[in-house]
mmCIF file of C-alpha atoms in Angstrom:
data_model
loop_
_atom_site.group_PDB
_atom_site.id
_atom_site.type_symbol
_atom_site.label_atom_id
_atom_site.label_comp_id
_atom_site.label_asym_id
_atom_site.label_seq_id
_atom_site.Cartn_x
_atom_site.Cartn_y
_atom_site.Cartn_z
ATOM 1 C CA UNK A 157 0.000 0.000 0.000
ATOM 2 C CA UNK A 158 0.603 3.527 -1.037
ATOM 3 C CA UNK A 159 2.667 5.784 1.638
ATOM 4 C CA UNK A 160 0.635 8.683 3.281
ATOM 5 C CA UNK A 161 1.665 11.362 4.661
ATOM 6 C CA UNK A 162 -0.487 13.125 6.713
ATOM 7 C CA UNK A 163 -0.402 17.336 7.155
ATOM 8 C CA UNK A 164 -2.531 18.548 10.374
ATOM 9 C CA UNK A 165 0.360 20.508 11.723
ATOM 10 C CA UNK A 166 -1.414 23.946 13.724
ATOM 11 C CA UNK A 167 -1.127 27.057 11.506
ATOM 12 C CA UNK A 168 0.586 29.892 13.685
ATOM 13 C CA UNK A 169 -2.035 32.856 13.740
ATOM 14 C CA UNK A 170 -0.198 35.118 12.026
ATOM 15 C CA UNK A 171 0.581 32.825 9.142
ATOM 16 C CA UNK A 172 -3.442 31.870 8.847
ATOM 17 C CA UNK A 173 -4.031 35.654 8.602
ATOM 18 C CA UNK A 174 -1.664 35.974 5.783
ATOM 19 C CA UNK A 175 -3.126 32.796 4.066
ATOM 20 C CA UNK A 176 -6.376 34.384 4.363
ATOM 21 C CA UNK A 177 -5.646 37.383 2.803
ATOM 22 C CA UNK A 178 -3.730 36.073 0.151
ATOM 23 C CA UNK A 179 -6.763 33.482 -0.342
ATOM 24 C CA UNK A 180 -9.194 36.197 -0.449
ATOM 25 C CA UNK A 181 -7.127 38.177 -3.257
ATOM 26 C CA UNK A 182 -7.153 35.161 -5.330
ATOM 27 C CA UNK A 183 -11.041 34.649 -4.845
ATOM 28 C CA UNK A 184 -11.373 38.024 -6.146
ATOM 29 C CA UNK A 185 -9.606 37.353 -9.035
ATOM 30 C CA UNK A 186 -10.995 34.396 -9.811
ATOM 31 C CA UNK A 187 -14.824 35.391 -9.275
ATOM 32 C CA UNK A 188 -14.087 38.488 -11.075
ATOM 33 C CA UNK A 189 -16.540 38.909 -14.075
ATOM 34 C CA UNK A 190 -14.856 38.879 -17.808
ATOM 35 C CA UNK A 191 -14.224 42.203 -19.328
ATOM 36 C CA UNK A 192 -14.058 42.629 -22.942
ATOM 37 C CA UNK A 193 -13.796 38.987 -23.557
ATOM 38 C CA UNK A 194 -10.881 38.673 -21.541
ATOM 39 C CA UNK A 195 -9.502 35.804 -20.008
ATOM 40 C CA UNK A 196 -8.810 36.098 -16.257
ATOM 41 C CA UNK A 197 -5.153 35.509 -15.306
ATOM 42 C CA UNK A 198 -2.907 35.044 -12.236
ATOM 43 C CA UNK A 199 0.310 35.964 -12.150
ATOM 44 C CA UNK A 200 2.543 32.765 -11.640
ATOM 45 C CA UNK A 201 4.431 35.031 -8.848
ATOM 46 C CA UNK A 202 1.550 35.145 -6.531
ATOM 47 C CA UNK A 203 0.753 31.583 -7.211
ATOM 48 C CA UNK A 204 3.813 30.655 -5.895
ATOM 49 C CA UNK A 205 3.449 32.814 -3.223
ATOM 50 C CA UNK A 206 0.351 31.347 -1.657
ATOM 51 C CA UNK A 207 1.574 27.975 -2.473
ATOM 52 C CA UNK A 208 4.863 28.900 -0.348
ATOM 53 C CA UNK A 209 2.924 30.419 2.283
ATOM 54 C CA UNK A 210 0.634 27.191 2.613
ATOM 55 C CA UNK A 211 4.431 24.735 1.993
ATOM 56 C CA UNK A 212 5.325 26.521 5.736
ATOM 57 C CA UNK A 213 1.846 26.237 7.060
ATOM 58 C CA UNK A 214 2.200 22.530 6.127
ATOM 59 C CA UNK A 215 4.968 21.827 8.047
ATOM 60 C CA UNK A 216 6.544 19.028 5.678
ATOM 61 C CA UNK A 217 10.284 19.152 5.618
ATOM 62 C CA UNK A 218 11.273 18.817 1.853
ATOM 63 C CA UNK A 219 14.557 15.934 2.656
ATOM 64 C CA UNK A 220 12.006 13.711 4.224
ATOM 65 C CA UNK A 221 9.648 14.149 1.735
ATOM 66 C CA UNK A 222 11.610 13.757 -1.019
ATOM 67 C CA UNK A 223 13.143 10.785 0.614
ATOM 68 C CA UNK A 224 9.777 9.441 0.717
ATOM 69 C CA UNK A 225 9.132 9.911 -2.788
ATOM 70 C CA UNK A 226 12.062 8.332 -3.735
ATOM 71 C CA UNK A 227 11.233 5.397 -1.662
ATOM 72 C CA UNK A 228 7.605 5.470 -2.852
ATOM 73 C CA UNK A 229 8.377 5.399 -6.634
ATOM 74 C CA UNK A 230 10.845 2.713 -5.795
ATOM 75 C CA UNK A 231 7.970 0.253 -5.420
ATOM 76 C CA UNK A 232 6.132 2.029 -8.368
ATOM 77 C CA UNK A 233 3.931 3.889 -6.131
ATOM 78 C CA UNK A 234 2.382 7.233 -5.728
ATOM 79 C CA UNK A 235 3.051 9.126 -2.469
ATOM 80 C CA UNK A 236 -0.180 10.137 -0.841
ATOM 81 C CA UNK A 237 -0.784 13.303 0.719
ATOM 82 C CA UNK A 238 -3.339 14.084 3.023
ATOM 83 C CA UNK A 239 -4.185 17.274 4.459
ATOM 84 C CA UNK A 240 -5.744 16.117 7.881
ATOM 85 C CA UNK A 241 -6.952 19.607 9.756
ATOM 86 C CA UNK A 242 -10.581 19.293 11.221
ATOM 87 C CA UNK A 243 -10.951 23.041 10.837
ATOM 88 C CA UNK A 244 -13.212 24.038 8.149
ATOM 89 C CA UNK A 245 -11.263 27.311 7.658
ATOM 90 C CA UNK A 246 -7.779 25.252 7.013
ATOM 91 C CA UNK A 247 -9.632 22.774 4.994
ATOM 92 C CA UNK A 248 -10.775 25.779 3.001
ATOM 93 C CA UNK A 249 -7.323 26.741 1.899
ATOM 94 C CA UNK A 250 -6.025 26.070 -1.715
ATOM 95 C CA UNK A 251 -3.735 23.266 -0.566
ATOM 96 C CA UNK A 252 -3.903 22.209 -4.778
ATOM 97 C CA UNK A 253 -1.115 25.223 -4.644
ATOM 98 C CA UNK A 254 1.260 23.703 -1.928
ATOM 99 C CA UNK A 255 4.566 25.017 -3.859
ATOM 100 C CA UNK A 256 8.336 23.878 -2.570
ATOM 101 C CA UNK A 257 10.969 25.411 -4.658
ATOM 102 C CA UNK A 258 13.163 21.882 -5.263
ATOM 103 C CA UNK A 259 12.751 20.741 -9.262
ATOM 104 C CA UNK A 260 11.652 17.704 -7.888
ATOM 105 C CA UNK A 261 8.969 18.999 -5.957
ATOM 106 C CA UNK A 262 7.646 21.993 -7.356
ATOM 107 C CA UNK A 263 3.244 22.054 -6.891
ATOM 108 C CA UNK A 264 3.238 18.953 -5.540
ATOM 109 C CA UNK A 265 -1.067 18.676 -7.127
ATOM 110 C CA UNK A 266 1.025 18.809 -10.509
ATOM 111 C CA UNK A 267 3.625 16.216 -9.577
ATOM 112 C CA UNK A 268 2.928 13.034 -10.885
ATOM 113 C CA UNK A 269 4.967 11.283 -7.994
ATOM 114 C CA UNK A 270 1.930 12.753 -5.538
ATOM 115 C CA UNK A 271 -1.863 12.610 -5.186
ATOM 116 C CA UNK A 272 -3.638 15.721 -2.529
ATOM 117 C CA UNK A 273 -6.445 14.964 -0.916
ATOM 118 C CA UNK A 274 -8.748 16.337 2.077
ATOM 119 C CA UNK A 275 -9.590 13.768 4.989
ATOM 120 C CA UNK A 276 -11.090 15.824 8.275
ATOM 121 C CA UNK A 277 -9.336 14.364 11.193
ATOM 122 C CA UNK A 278 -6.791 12.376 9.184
ATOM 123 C CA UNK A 279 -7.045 9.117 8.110
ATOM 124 C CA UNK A 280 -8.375 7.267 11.535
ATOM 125 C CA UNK A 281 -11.457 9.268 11.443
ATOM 126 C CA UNK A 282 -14.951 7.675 11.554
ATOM 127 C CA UNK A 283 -17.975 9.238 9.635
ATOM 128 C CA UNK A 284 -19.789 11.918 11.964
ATOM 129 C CA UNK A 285 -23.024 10.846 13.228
ATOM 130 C CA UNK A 286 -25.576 10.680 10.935
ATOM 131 C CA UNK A 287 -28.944 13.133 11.781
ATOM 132 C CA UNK A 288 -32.161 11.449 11.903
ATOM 133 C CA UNK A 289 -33.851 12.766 8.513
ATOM 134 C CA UNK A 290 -37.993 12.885 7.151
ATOM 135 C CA UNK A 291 -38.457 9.839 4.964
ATOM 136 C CA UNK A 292 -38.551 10.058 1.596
ATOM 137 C CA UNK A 293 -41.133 7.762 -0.395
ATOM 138 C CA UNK A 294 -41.719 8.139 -4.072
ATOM 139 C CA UNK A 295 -44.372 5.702 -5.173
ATOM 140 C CA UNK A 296 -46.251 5.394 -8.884
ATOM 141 C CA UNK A 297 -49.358 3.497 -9.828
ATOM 142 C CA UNK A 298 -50.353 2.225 -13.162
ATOM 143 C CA UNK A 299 -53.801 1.114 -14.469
ATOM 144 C CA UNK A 300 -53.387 -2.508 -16.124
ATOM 145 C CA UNK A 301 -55.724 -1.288 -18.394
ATOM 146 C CA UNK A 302 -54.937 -0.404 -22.449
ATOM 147 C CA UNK A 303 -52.025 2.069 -23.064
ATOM 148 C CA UNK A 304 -53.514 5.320 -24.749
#
């Protein structure tokens, strides 16, 4: 099975209110509307901003991670990254941007030696409880008499 790596490391305050901001610029940008039939564009600059920003929210030392790539694509594998926060807020972030400046790293979404994905909790996590819900019947009747 598949290494995994799992990213729940606390953001420092101070960091999450840069993330935000930096977040909230990009939202802008992207939710801007089209003018003259122009497409929206970021600047590759502030994308690796944000995705540095979120690489030292993260936490992940790049010699141990690259170790574990190495080892991972050893056995033909794909090293598995999960970001594990149970705050809605972190989980919010645009981890798909996690940027390390190594050539072997790079955005780690667009690395073919990882996969990103969000678990809440991590990976030991049961399903919340599930909230009693109305029941939901859908019924049809048909006449068995001659079709129209």
């Amino acid at each position: 099975m598949a290494e995994t790596i799992v990213v729940n490391r606390d953001i420092p305050d101070r960091l999450m209110k840069i993330l935000q901001k930096e977040c909230a610029a990009l939202d802008r940008i992207m939710n801007s509307k089209v003018i003259d039939n122009k497409i929206k564009t970021v600047h590759p600059e502030f994308l690796r901003k944000t995705g540095n920003l979120l690489w030292q929210a993260s936490g992940l030392e790049p010699g141990g991670l690259l170790a574990s790539l190495e080892k991972e694509q050893q056995r033909g594998g794909i090293l598995r990254l999960c970001i594990g926060h149970n705050e809605p807020e972190i989980q919010a972030l645009p981890w798909e941007l996690l940027f390390h400046g190594n050539t072997r790293l790079g955005y780690l979404a667009l690395n073919p030696g990882f996969t990103l994905f969000r678990s809440p909790g991590g990976l030991n996590t049961r399903p919340g409880e599930q909230q009693p819900r109305p029941i939901k019947i859908l019924s049809m009747a048909a006449s068995p008499g001659t079709p129209p």
